[in-house]
Amino acid sequence: MSGEPAALGTPELPTFIRQGTFRRLAKMPTVWIATVILFTALFFSFFGALLAPFDPNFTDLNMVNMAPFASDFLLGGDRAGRDIFSRLLVATSNTIGGAAIAVSISVAIGASIGLMAGYYGRVFDALGAWLSNLIQALPGIIVLIAVYVVAGPSTVTSMIVVGILIAPVYFRLMRNVVISVRNELYVDAARVSGLSDIRIMSRHIFVVVRAPIIIEMAYIAGIALVIQATLEFIGLGSPENPTWGGMLQDSFNALYISPFAILWPALSIILTVLAFVFLSNAVRDTLGDPRSSGGKARKAIVSTPDSRATADAGSTHAFLTVRDLSVAYPLSKNESRTVVNKVNLEVNRGEVLGLVGESGSGKTQTAFAILGLLPPEAIVDSGRIVLGSTPLLGLTEKKLNALRGSEIAYVPQEPMSNLDPAFTVGQQFGYAMRKKLGLSKAQSRERALSLLARVNINDPERVYDYYPHQLSGGMAQRVLIAIAVSCDPELLIADEPTTALDVTVQAEVLDLLRGLQQERSMALILVTHNFGVVADICDRVAVMKDGEIVETGDTRKIVKHPEHPYTQLLLSSVLDNVPMRAPLEPQAEVRA
Amino acid sequence: MSREATPLLQVKDLAVEYRSSGWRRPANRVLHNVSLDIHEGETLGLVGESGSGKTTLGRSILGLVPVASGQIIYDGRDITRARRRARRALAREIQVVFQDPYSSLNPSLLVSDILSEPLRAAGIGGAESRRRVRELLDRVGMPADASERYPVEFSGGQRQRIAIARALALEPRLIICDEPVSALDLSTQARVLDLLIDIQERTGVTLLVISHDLSVIRAVCHRVAVMFKGEIVEQGSTSSVINHPTQMYTKKLLLAAPVTDPDEQRERREARRLLAETEAVA
Amino acid sequence: MLVFLTRRIVAGLVLIVVVSAVTFSLVYSDGERIARLILGPNADQAAVVQRAQELGLNEPLLVQFFVWFGNLLHGDLGRSFSNHRPVIETLVNRVPVTLALVGLTLLVTLIFAVIIGLLSAYKGGWVDSGLRTFGVFGFATPHFLLAIGLVVLFAITLGILPATGYIPPAKSPSGWIQSLILPVTALAIGTIASASQQVRGAVLDVMKQDYIRTLRSRGVPLRAIYLRHALKNASAPGLTTLGLQFVALLGGAVVIEQIFALPGIGSLVIVSALKSDIPIIMGTVLFLVVVVVIVNIVVDLAIAWANPKSRV
């Protein structure tokens, strides 16, 4: 990392400090160790010169290459007979001071230009981006060498240059954060509220960027320290003052005679840099998603892989049977939150079941549980899911994969984000059909084209070679439906398949789903929040609330004569049933 | 003052373009010569699908997007290209409620800070500001202790109430509601719309409600304008547009939205099919 | 695509000119000072002025630059101040060493970063935390300290690899490899550490996307999703990092060449800096910028392959 700063500088950063961050940080041993190291370094950078037992340039020829712990020179003598310990202490202030200069310069330049570029865009942005690309295109060491040729050895000058070289890290960070914040609606709201630009920046933008800036500072300090040591090590440091890098060079040249001397400056550098990096990482991890660091459990935990399921699989006639299904998410070690609670469902072949509920009702979680697509941390508490005669819960991933696509298929809500942007439409068809149906490349292409035509895509040949970003939302949803039915599934689970679409497109997609369902007599589970969609396509409905099914039955019956109060409430909230607003009466204009 | 008097807001031949990112590419025109009047005390609905330009129209009235040509006249004053200072003064006149109550409230500010923000910008501070914040929360049906909490602690519907309270802070005469309920659950939608109607009836504020959902428009708007591809294709009283649409697009839009009665929905589906056939023939 | 390529090449040429102009005006800003540096602190004023005249250092900066640039177009980068040999000749001798070092390191980095990053993302658990800890240590340990450590361990203590020196591949291919093992390792560990973390992060980001779930719903095995979909989607951010890594490697090579006494342009530029041999420094800067520009264009092309959206 001796040359360039940007290597680790751009991961996603958390945007605002959550409460309790410091408490969580204080519990981490690495944070403690790092803080102690950094405070020690800071302390010696102020008082090192006072505490050093010898003058750093005092030479004693008896002490040349003296071994450590063998004399008054605690850590031994260097090849000129100077006390390594004293030199180490005195050097601290140069090193830490140099890093401080680099950090301040890079924050001042990078952050202010980034702020302007992000907020005002246009010229500022273009100029800033160009400058930052320019700087990042140069190996930093080479620039520093060129500066050395011009300005001679000077820690201050070289650290200022290092600050400039690192500034692009802050520029990008600041610019990206500011742009994302600038597009937030709350900034628009602030503008409409009459706030001035400066007020908006200080109030809304600064709050968001300060955490990432502080986190990045520790990184940058570490990087600056390394660059500084590197310069001194290759002989381009200032010779008057002792520095860690300079001491390293000295001892490297005497490596064969006195191998221990190199240990002290090397340890000082590594420990300080590690402290900076670990601290920065710890803060970043703590501020970020608390679960993001682990990624432990890869498979959904099925606590009761139900053995009875096989036994009474045949006892119901439904194609899909869900019995007592519960899904929970762990909140802490002992607590969990149940999102699906003892759900029972049945779907027959050729039947359309609507799963209706508001957000958080557990309808999507139920659908994912049937597909075996719950996130790894989900706990399937109990219950069983039987498809045909196969119990699905507790199946290995491999066996599930054999069923997915050819037995159960899935149509997602958001069409654009559910197609892999790096592959063409045709390539997205490919895998399943070739593996599941054993088709050749040419055969699968032919089948894909006919499916595309079936879902009413004009010019399938062309769309086959399109990348997802070339499709409209409606087209993308048709493609997803075509892929879902490509291996002739018996059960299709559609999760809010029309919610992201315009009403006119929604009507067409519903027509399409109905048509496909009827001609293939598939079972279809349609997850939705919209009673209109239910009325349009569903034979039966199950109404969900807080993870439970509160009412289930024939669509016509439920919609016209709901029994459960919650269903009644939902239906009475449907705006179609609200009276139309009366035209404005002249007497209403009292205010005028 | 009669209905036929000068409208509170007049939009005349408004055109808006977005610059394309590429060099020398023609700008993308999203509004074509849109004209519109909004009268004091009424609710005008703006309905259309994505890409129809309805949101852009709202944002151009708020001064959040630059106008290519045409005029926006508020209360007799041309505010088409109002400078920052004039625009800031307009904060007392025109306010906004955005669609997404999650991103329209800064997550790191307390509700009291969010609500006092427009007050402070208008030079109202201290005890007066605190009193007004309490009053605002009360008016939108939120408890007074909400002010010392963060937006995350509230549900979508409650957040939208906070956003409405912020819009009301400076007692504006016009509030632009951009998809005010489309991010909310069904049972919450009706209540938020009721709140808007209630506020209008009590204060006489004028509303411009932008929505893709005709049922929202139907519930709150006196008049409605239908937008399609950057143009207003049909305009009139809500009942006449919904019951007797004259334009093909309006008819399609009306029939496309499904209703909750399965039998009625079947008829609509049939009607939609027939309409599509006649269109194909024509 | 062609437009895109042309635009990138033009931008690259502009970058080359700007960087050489800035560097030139920096290093040639004070002609007399240069002459004094060459002649040593004890030279008398008349000799200094004369030397400056001989070298054309008394001309206006702009004129000097145009002369330099004009010569450059004829493939002439001037002569070294110290040994008076053409700069281009020195560079041609030195460049292969640096390119071998950096190229091998890049290759090693690419292979290991992808393997480690994927493994880290796919396995999770202790494999992941172990690899991440390695990542932090590898990132935080400066190249040169690593190099010293390797020399102490493998060359001095174990004596199984040469500590310093370079053997050209034409002379002895196995000797060439041996002479590069330690330098490449020293240079690569830090780069692998940070690049593998980037790959891990990018892969995990992709795995969070909706389309991954949809792919799983079609029965595509997880392994195939990682190798085909996650890797391809993660390669755009990964390649961007690789471009930056390459620049960092060129910088790192300077130090590594110095430690292992490899006759590349890194050790050349340090020696020249200490001797104020400015034509050499100019030549080296120019060479590096050209390499960086070429690498960035290659990276852009690779990103266009990986990310169809950017192919506009």
PDB file of C-alpha atoms in Angstrom, chain A residues 31-261:
ATOM      1  CA  VAL A  31     -10.780  -0.976  19.810  1.00  0.00           C
ATOM      2  CA  TRP A  32      -9.214  -0.779  23.250  1.00  0.00           C
ATOM      3  CA  ILE A  33      -5.821  -1.959  22.057  1.00  0.00           C
ATOM      4  CA  ALA A  34      -5.901   0.369  19.068  1.00  0.00           C
ATOM      5  CA  THR A  35      -6.913   3.326  21.217  1.00  0.00           C
ATOM      6  CA  VAL A  36      -4.164   2.650  23.748  1.00  0.00           C
ATOM      7  CA  ILE A  37      -1.556   2.416  20.977  1.00  0.00           C
ATOM      8  CA  LEU A  38      -2.722   5.615  19.342  1.00  0.00           C
ATOM      9  CA  PHE A  39      -2.835   7.519  22.619  1.00  0.00           C
ATOM     10  CA  THR A  40       0.667   6.312  23.438  1.00  0.00           C
ATOM     11  CA  ALA A  41       1.857   7.491  20.034  1.00  0.00           C
ATOM     12  CA  LEU A  42       0.110  10.821  20.533  1.00  0.00           C
ATOM     13  CA  PHE A  43       1.593  11.193  24.002  1.00  0.00           C
ATOM     14  CA  PHE A  44       5.131  10.554  22.781  1.00  0.00           C
ATOM     15  CA  SER A  45       4.682  12.850  19.856  1.00  0.00           C
ATOM     16  CA  PHE A  46       4.177  15.666  22.379  1.00  0.00           C
ATOM     17  CA  PHE A  47       6.495  14.600  25.173  1.00  0.00           C
ATOM     18  CA  GLY A  48       8.885  12.170  23.468  1.00  0.00           C
ATOM     19  CA  ALA A  49      11.694  14.695  23.238  1.00  0.00           C
ATOM     20  CA  LEU A  50      11.387  15.505  26.962  1.00  0.00           C
ATOM     21  CA  LEU A  51      11.288  11.892  28.048  1.00  0.00           C
ATOM     22  CA  ALA A  52      14.132  10.615  25.877  1.00  0.00           C
ATOM     23  CA  PRO A  53      17.059   9.574  28.115  1.00  0.00           C
ATOM     24  CA  PHE A  54      19.659  10.711  25.556  1.00  0.00           C
ATOM     25  CA  ASP A  55      19.941  13.362  22.903  1.00  0.00           C
ATOM     26  CA  PRO A  56      18.883  11.666  19.651  1.00  0.00           C
ATOM     27  CA  ASN A  57      22.115  12.724  17.964  1.00  0.00           C
ATOM     28  CA  PHE A  58      24.446  11.872  20.875  1.00  0.00           C
ATOM     29  CA  THR A  59      26.932   9.295  19.687  1.00  0.00           C
ATOM     30  CA  ASP A  60      28.967   6.890  21.738  1.00  0.00           C
ATOM     31  CA  LEU A  61      31.353   4.793  19.665  1.00  0.00           C
ATOM     32  CA  ASN A  62      31.237   2.038  22.287  1.00  0.00           C
ATOM     33  CA  MET A  63      27.580   1.665  21.591  1.00  0.00           C
ATOM     34  CA  VAL A  64      27.802   1.097  17.835  1.00  0.00           C
ATOM     35  CA  ASN A  65      25.400  -1.697  16.933  1.00  0.00           C
ATOM     36  CA  MET A  66      24.910  -2.476  20.623  1.00  0.00           C
ATOM     37  CA  ALA A  67      22.429  -5.295  21.276  1.00  0.00           C
ATOM     38  CA  PRO A  68      19.160  -4.392  23.013  1.00  0.00           C
ATOM     39  CA  PHE A  69      18.669  -4.651  26.794  1.00  0.00           C
ATOM     40  CA  ALA A  70      22.420  -4.882  27.327  1.00  0.00           C
ATOM     41  CA  SER A  71      23.385  -1.333  28.304  1.00  0.00           C
ATOM     42  CA  ASP A  72      22.107   2.170  29.121  1.00  0.00           C
ATOM     43  CA  PHE A  73      20.810   2.186  25.569  1.00  0.00           C
ATOM     44  CA  LEU A  74      17.615   0.330  26.344  1.00  0.00           C
ATOM     45  CA  LEU A  75      16.931  -0.887  22.820  1.00  0.00           C
ATOM     46  CA  GLY A  76      20.564  -0.915  21.798  1.00  0.00           C
ATOM     47  CA  GLY A  77      22.640   1.436  19.653  1.00  0.00           C
ATOM     48  CA  ASP A  78      22.469   2.089  15.942  1.00  0.00           C
ATOM     49  CA  ARG A  79      25.389   1.875  13.534  1.00  0.00           C
ATOM     50  CA  ALA A  80      26.513   5.402  14.429  1.00  0.00           C
ATOM     51  CA  GLY A  81      26.384   4.585  18.163  1.00  0.00           C
ATOM     52  CA  ARG A  82      23.205   6.534  18.955  1.00  0.00           C
ATOM     53  CA  ASP A  83      20.497   5.430  21.406  1.00  0.00           C
ATOM     54  CA  ILE A  84      17.748   3.747  19.430  1.00  0.00           C
ATOM     55  CA  PHE A  85      15.156   4.234  22.168  1.00  0.00           C
ATOM     56  CA  SER A  86      15.697   7.983  22.381  1.00  0.00           C
ATOM     57  CA  ARG A  87      15.640   8.337  18.632  1.00  0.00           C
ATOM     58  CA  LEU A  88      12.422   6.333  18.466  1.00  0.00           C
ATOM     59  CA  LEU A  89      10.729   8.603  20.999  1.00  0.00           C
ATOM     60  CA  VAL A  90      11.858  11.804  19.335  1.00  0.00           C
ATOM     61  CA  ALA A  91      10.872  10.496  15.909  1.00  0.00           C
ATOM     62  CA  THR A  92       7.276   9.982  17.046  1.00  0.00           C
ATOM     63  CA  SER A  93       6.393  13.639  16.790  1.00  0.00           C
ATOM     64  CA  ASN A  94       7.701  13.895  13.221  1.00  0.00           C
ATOM     65  CA  THR A  95       5.785  10.844  12.184  1.00  0.00           C
ATOM     66  CA  ILE A  96       2.476  11.662  13.844  1.00  0.00           C
ATOM     67  CA  GLY A  97       2.776  15.340  12.946  1.00  0.00           C
ATOM     68  CA  GLY A  98       3.412  14.424   9.315  1.00  0.00           C
ATOM     69  CA  ALA A  99       0.357  12.201   9.248  1.00  0.00           C
ATOM     70  CA  ALA A 100      -1.706  14.979  10.821  1.00  0.00           C
ATOM     71  CA  ILE A 101      -0.622  17.414   8.111  1.00  0.00           C
ATOM     72  CA  ALA A 102      -1.526  14.968   5.358  1.00  0.00           C
ATOM     73  CA  VAL A 103      -4.914  14.226   6.872  1.00  0.00           C
ATOM     74  CA  SER A 104      -5.842  17.881   7.384  1.00  0.00           C
ATOM     75  CA  ILE A 105      -4.789  18.841   3.879  1.00  0.00           C
ATOM     76  CA  SER A 106      -6.686  15.997   2.276  1.00  0.00           C
ATOM     77  CA  VAL A 107      -9.835  16.670   4.278  1.00  0.00           C
ATOM     78  CA  ALA A 108      -9.682  20.396   3.611  1.00  0.00           C
ATOM     79  CA  ILE A 109      -9.158  20.056  -0.131  1.00  0.00           C
ATOM     80  CA  GLY A 110     -10.998  16.847  -0.901  1.00  0.00           C
ATOM     81  CA  ALA A 111     -14.033  17.417   1.253  1.00  0.00           C
ATOM     82  CA  SER A 112     -14.631  21.020   0.233  1.00  0.00           C
ATOM     83  CA  ILE A 113     -14.311  20.344  -3.491  1.00  0.00           C
ATOM     84  CA  GLY A 114     -16.391  17.195  -3.076  1.00  0.00           C
ATOM     85  CA  LEU A 115     -19.086  19.167  -1.285  1.00  0.00           C
ATOM     86  CA  MET A 116     -19.246  21.760  -4.053  1.00  0.00           C
ATOM     87  CA  ALA A 117     -19.159  19.110  -6.764  1.00  0.00           C
ATOM     88  CA  GLY A 118     -21.891  17.114  -5.131  1.00  0.00           C
ATOM     89  CA  TYR A 119     -24.166  20.009  -4.311  1.00  0.00           C
ATOM     90  CA  TYR A 120     -23.803  22.219  -7.351  1.00  0.00           C
ATOM     91  CA  GLY A 121     -22.803  19.575  -9.890  1.00  0.00           C
ATOM     92  CA  ARG A 122     -22.031  20.695 -13.453  1.00  0.00           C
ATOM     93  CA  VAL A 123     -18.740  22.597 -13.741  1.00  0.00           C
ATOM     94  CA  PHE A 124     -17.586  21.889 -10.201  1.00  0.00           C
ATOM     95  CA  ASP A 125     -18.310  18.246 -10.623  1.00  0.00           C
ATOM     96  CA  ALA A 126     -16.628  17.910 -14.007  1.00  0.00           C
ATOM     97  CA  LEU A 127     -13.561  19.812 -12.856  1.00  0.00           C
ATOM     98  CA  GLY A 128     -13.298  17.967  -9.578  1.00  0.00           C
ATOM     99  CA  ALA A 129     -13.708  14.596 -11.235  1.00  0.00           C
ATOM    100  CA  TRP A 130     -11.078  15.443 -13.818  1.00  0.00           C
ATOM    101  CA  LEU A 131      -8.581  16.612 -11.210  1.00  0.00           C
ATOM    102  CA  SER A 132      -9.179  13.606  -9.049  1.00  0.00           C
ATOM    103  CA  ASN A 133      -8.744  11.235 -11.982  1.00  0.00           C
ATOM    104  CA  LEU A 134      -5.563  13.053 -12.883  1.00  0.00           C
ATOM    105  CA  ILE A 135      -4.159  12.675  -9.404  1.00  0.00           C
ATOM    106  CA  GLN A 136      -5.197   9.061  -9.153  1.00  0.00           C
ATOM    107  CA  ALA A 137      -3.543   8.244 -12.465  1.00  0.00           C
ATOM    108  CA  LEU A 138      -0.124   8.998 -11.006  1.00  0.00           C
ATOM    109  CA  PRO A 139       1.879   6.710  -8.800  1.00  0.00           C
ATOM    110  CA  GLY A 140       2.189   8.793  -5.647  1.00  0.00           C
ATOM    111  CA  ILE A 141       5.780   7.848  -4.952  1.00  0.00           C
ATOM    112  CA  ILE A 142       6.885   9.131  -8.344  1.00  0.00           C
ATOM    113  CA  VAL A 143       5.205  12.479  -7.711  1.00  0.00           C
ATOM    114  CA  LEU A 144       6.890  12.678  -4.338  1.00  0.00           C
ATOM    115  CA  ILE A 145      10.229  11.890  -5.926  1.00  0.00           C
ATOM    116  CA  ALA A 146       9.707  14.654  -8.460  1.00  0.00           C
ATOM    117  CA  VAL A 147       8.822  17.028  -5.620  1.00  0.00           C
ATOM    118  CA  TYR A 148      11.933  15.928  -3.767  1.00  0.00           C
ATOM    119  CA  VAL A 149      14.038  16.876  -6.766  1.00  0.00           C
ATOM    120  CA  VAL A 150      12.534  20.355  -6.764  1.00  0.00           C
ATOM    121  CA  ALA A 151      12.050  21.107  -3.086  1.00  0.00           C
ATOM    122  CA  GLY A 152      14.694  18.945  -1.478  1.00  0.00           C
ATOM    123  CA  PRO A 153      14.127  16.867   1.645  1.00  0.00           C
ATOM    124  CA  SER A 154      11.304  18.305   3.732  1.00  0.00           C
ATOM    125  CA  THR A 155       8.776  16.355   5.739  1.00  0.00           C
ATOM    126  CA  VAL A 156       6.272  19.198   5.711  1.00  0.00           C
ATOM    127  CA  THR A 157       6.360  19.670   1.944  1.00  0.00           C
ATOM    128  CA  SER A 158       6.126  15.981   1.221  1.00  0.00           C
ATOM    129  CA  MET A 159       3.248  15.519   3.654  1.00  0.00           C
ATOM    130  CA  ILE A 160       1.365  18.413   2.072  1.00  0.00           C
ATOM    131  CA  VAL A 161       1.837  16.704  -1.275  1.00  0.00           C
ATOM    132  CA  VAL A 162       0.681  13.423   0.248  1.00  0.00           C
ATOM    133  CA  GLY A 163      -2.411  15.263   1.480  1.00  0.00           C
ATOM    134  CA  ILE A 164      -3.112  16.470  -2.043  1.00  0.00           C
ATOM    135  CA  LEU A 165      -2.520  12.997  -3.443  1.00  0.00           C
ATOM    136  CA  ILE A 166      -4.991  11.490  -0.992  1.00  0.00           C
ATOM    137  CA  ALA A 167      -7.576  14.238  -1.436  1.00  0.00           C
ATOM    138  CA  PRO A 168      -9.394  12.325  -4.232  1.00  0.00           C
ATOM    139  CA  VAL A 169     -10.475   9.755  -1.650  1.00  0.00           C
ATOM    140  CA  TYR A 170     -12.336  12.474   0.239  1.00  0.00           C
ATOM    141  CA  PHE A 171     -13.495  14.125  -2.925  1.00  0.00           C
ATOM    142  CA  ARG A 172     -15.226  10.954  -4.086  1.00  0.00           C
ATOM    143  CA  LEU A 173     -16.570  10.077  -0.696  1.00  0.00           C
ATOM    144  CA  MET A 174     -17.977  13.546  -0.151  1.00  0.00           C
ATOM    145  CA  ARG A 175     -19.301  13.921  -3.662  1.00  0.00           C
ATOM    146  CA  ASN A 176     -21.101  10.589  -3.636  1.00  0.00           C
ATOM    147  CA  VAL A 177     -22.615  11.096  -0.212  1.00  0.00           C
ATOM    148  CA  VAL A 178     -23.684  14.636  -1.040  1.00  0.00           C
ATOM    149  CA  ILE A 179     -25.249  13.574  -4.330  1.00  0.00           C
ATOM    150  CA  SER A 180     -27.203  10.825  -2.645  1.00  0.00           C
ATOM    151  CA  VAL A 181     -28.353  13.217   0.060  1.00  0.00           C
ATOM    152  CA  ARG A 182     -29.082  16.006  -2.384  1.00  0.00           C
ATOM    153  CA  ASN A 183     -31.558  13.761  -4.140  1.00  0.00           C
ATOM    154  CA  GLU A 184     -33.310  12.914  -0.908  1.00  0.00           C
ATOM    155  CA  LEU A 185     -36.775  14.307  -0.680  1.00  0.00           C
ATOM    156  CA  TYR A 186     -36.022  15.911   2.675  1.00  0.00           C
ATOM    157  CA  VAL A 187     -33.544  18.220   1.003  1.00  0.00           C
ATOM    158  CA  ASP A 188     -36.220  19.204  -1.514  1.00  0.00           C
ATOM    159  CA  ALA A 189     -38.578  19.738   1.389  1.00  0.00           C
ATOM    160  CA  ALA A 190     -35.997  21.962   3.078  1.00  0.00           C
ATOM    161  CA  ARG A 191     -35.710  24.011  -0.084  1.00  0.00           C
ATOM    162  CA  VAL A 192     -39.436  24.407  -0.335  1.00  0.00           C
ATOM    163  CA  SER A 193     -39.412  25.382   3.342  1.00  0.00           C
ATOM    164  CA  GLY A 194     -37.260  28.351   2.396  1.00  0.00           C
ATOM    165  CA  LEU A 195     -33.888  27.291   3.768  1.00  0.00           C
ATOM    166  CA  SER A 196     -30.791  28.810   2.223  1.00  0.00           C
ATOM    167  CA  ASP A 197     -28.160  26.621   0.558  1.00  0.00           C
ATOM    168  CA  ILE A 198     -25.708  27.119   3.398  1.00  0.00           C
ATOM    169  CA  ARG A 199     -28.355  26.190   5.936  1.00  0.00           C
ATOM    170  CA  ILE A 200     -29.245  23.074   3.955  1.00  0.00           C
ATOM    171  CA  MET A 201     -25.618  22.038   3.665  1.00  0.00           C
ATOM    172  CA  SER A 202     -24.834  22.532   7.322  1.00  0.00           C
ATOM    173  CA  ARG A 203     -28.083  21.112   8.609  1.00  0.00           C
ATOM    174  CA  HIS A 204     -28.877  18.214   6.332  1.00  0.00           C
ATOM    175  CA  ILE A 205     -25.699  17.332   4.520  1.00  0.00           C
ATOM    176  CA  PHE A 206     -23.038  17.838   7.138  1.00  0.00           C
ATOM    177  CA  VAL A 207     -24.899  15.590   9.560  1.00  0.00           C
ATOM    178  CA  VAL A 208     -24.759  12.774   7.068  1.00  0.00           C
ATOM    179  CA  VAL A 209     -21.172  13.156   5.910  1.00  0.00           C
ATOM    180  CA  ARG A 210     -19.433  13.721   9.213  1.00  0.00           C
ATOM    181  CA  ALA A 211     -19.402  10.054  10.242  1.00  0.00           C
ATOM    182  CA  PRO A 212     -17.831   8.756   7.015  1.00  0.00           C
ATOM    183  CA  ILE A 213     -15.289  11.576   7.081  1.00  0.00           C
ATOM    184  CA  ILE A 214     -14.175  10.724  10.586  1.00  0.00           C
ATOM    185  CA  ILE A 215     -13.974   7.016   9.832  1.00  0.00           C
ATOM    186  CA  GLU A 216     -11.911   7.674   6.755  1.00  0.00           C
ATOM    187  CA  MET A 217      -9.532   9.935   8.708  1.00  0.00           C
ATOM    188  CA  ALA A 218      -8.048   6.995  10.597  1.00  0.00           C
ATOM    189  CA  TYR A 219      -7.468   5.180   7.323  1.00  0.00           C
ATOM    190  CA  ILE A 220      -5.860   8.183   5.735  1.00  0.00           C
ATOM    191  CA  ALA A 221      -3.635   8.728   8.762  1.00  0.00           C
ATOM    192  CA  GLY A 222      -2.426   5.146   8.442  1.00  0.00           C
ATOM    193  CA  ILE A 223      -1.783   5.559   4.740  1.00  0.00           C
ATOM    194  CA  ALA A 224       0.043   8.860   5.224  1.00  0.00           C
ATOM    195  CA  LEU A 225       2.210   7.279   7.856  1.00  0.00           C
ATOM    196  CA  VAL A 226       3.204   4.468   5.527  1.00  0.00           C
ATOM    197  CA  ILE A 227       3.972   6.796   2.636  1.00  0.00           C
ATOM    198  CA  GLN A 228       6.087   8.956   4.894  1.00  0.00           C
ATOM    199  CA  ALA A 229       8.044   5.967   6.204  1.00  0.00           C
ATOM    200  CA  THR A 230       8.508   4.697   2.663  1.00  0.00           C
ATOM    201  CA  LEU A 231       9.972   7.996   1.513  1.00  0.00           C
ATOM    202  CA  GLU A 232      12.372   8.108   4.402  1.00  0.00           C
ATOM    203  CA  PHE A 233      13.272   4.493   3.908  1.00  0.00           C
ATOM    204  CA  ILE A 234      14.318   4.997   0.307  1.00  0.00           C
ATOM    205  CA  GLY A 235      16.455   7.894   1.403  1.00  0.00           C
ATOM    206  CA  LEU A 236      14.272  10.820   0.444  1.00  0.00           C
ATOM    207  CA  GLY A 237      13.495  11.957   3.976  1.00  0.00           C
ATOM    208  CA  SER A 238      14.985  14.923   5.723  1.00  0.00           C
ATOM    209  CA  PRO A 239      18.270  13.817   7.297  1.00  0.00           C
ATOM    210  CA  GLU A 240      18.338  16.267  10.240  1.00  0.00           C
ATOM    211  CA  ASN A 241      15.588  14.761  12.363  1.00  0.00           C
ATOM    212  CA  PRO A 242      15.275  11.142  13.342  1.00  0.00           C
ATOM    213  CA  THR A 243      12.264   9.451  11.790  1.00  0.00           C
ATOM    214  CA  TRP A 244      10.940   5.926  11.966  1.00  0.00           C
ATOM    215  CA  GLY A 245      11.466   5.386   8.247  1.00  0.00           C
ATOM    216  CA  GLY A 246      14.965   6.830   8.402  1.00  0.00           C
ATOM    217  CA  MET A 247      15.846   4.573  11.335  1.00  0.00           C
ATOM    218  CA  LEU A 248      14.544   1.671   9.359  1.00  0.00           C
ATOM    219  CA  GLN A 249      16.829   2.529   6.487  1.00  0.00           C
ATOM    220  CA  ASP A 250      19.792   2.819   8.858  1.00  0.00           C
ATOM    221  CA  SER A 251      19.155  -0.539  10.416  1.00  0.00           C
ATOM    222  CA  PHE A 252      18.384  -2.189   7.075  1.00  0.00           C
ATOM    223  CA  ASN A 253      21.839  -1.241   5.906  1.00  0.00           C
ATOM    224  CA  ALA A 254      23.260  -2.896   9.036  1.00  0.00           C
ATOM    225  CA  LEU A 255      20.923  -5.860   8.831  1.00  0.00           C
ATOM    226  CA  TYR A 256      23.671  -8.492   8.761  1.00  0.00           C
ATOM    227  CA  ILE A 257      25.579  -7.020  11.696  1.00  0.00           C
ATOM    228  CA  SER A 258      22.770  -6.040  14.009  1.00  0.00           C
ATOM    229  CA  PRO A 259      19.534  -7.788  13.032  1.00  0.00           C
ATOM    230  CA  PHE A 260      17.530  -6.582  16.056  1.00  0.00           C
ATOM    231  CA  ALA A 261      17.874  -2.877  15.425  1.00  0.00           C
TER     232      ALA A 261
END
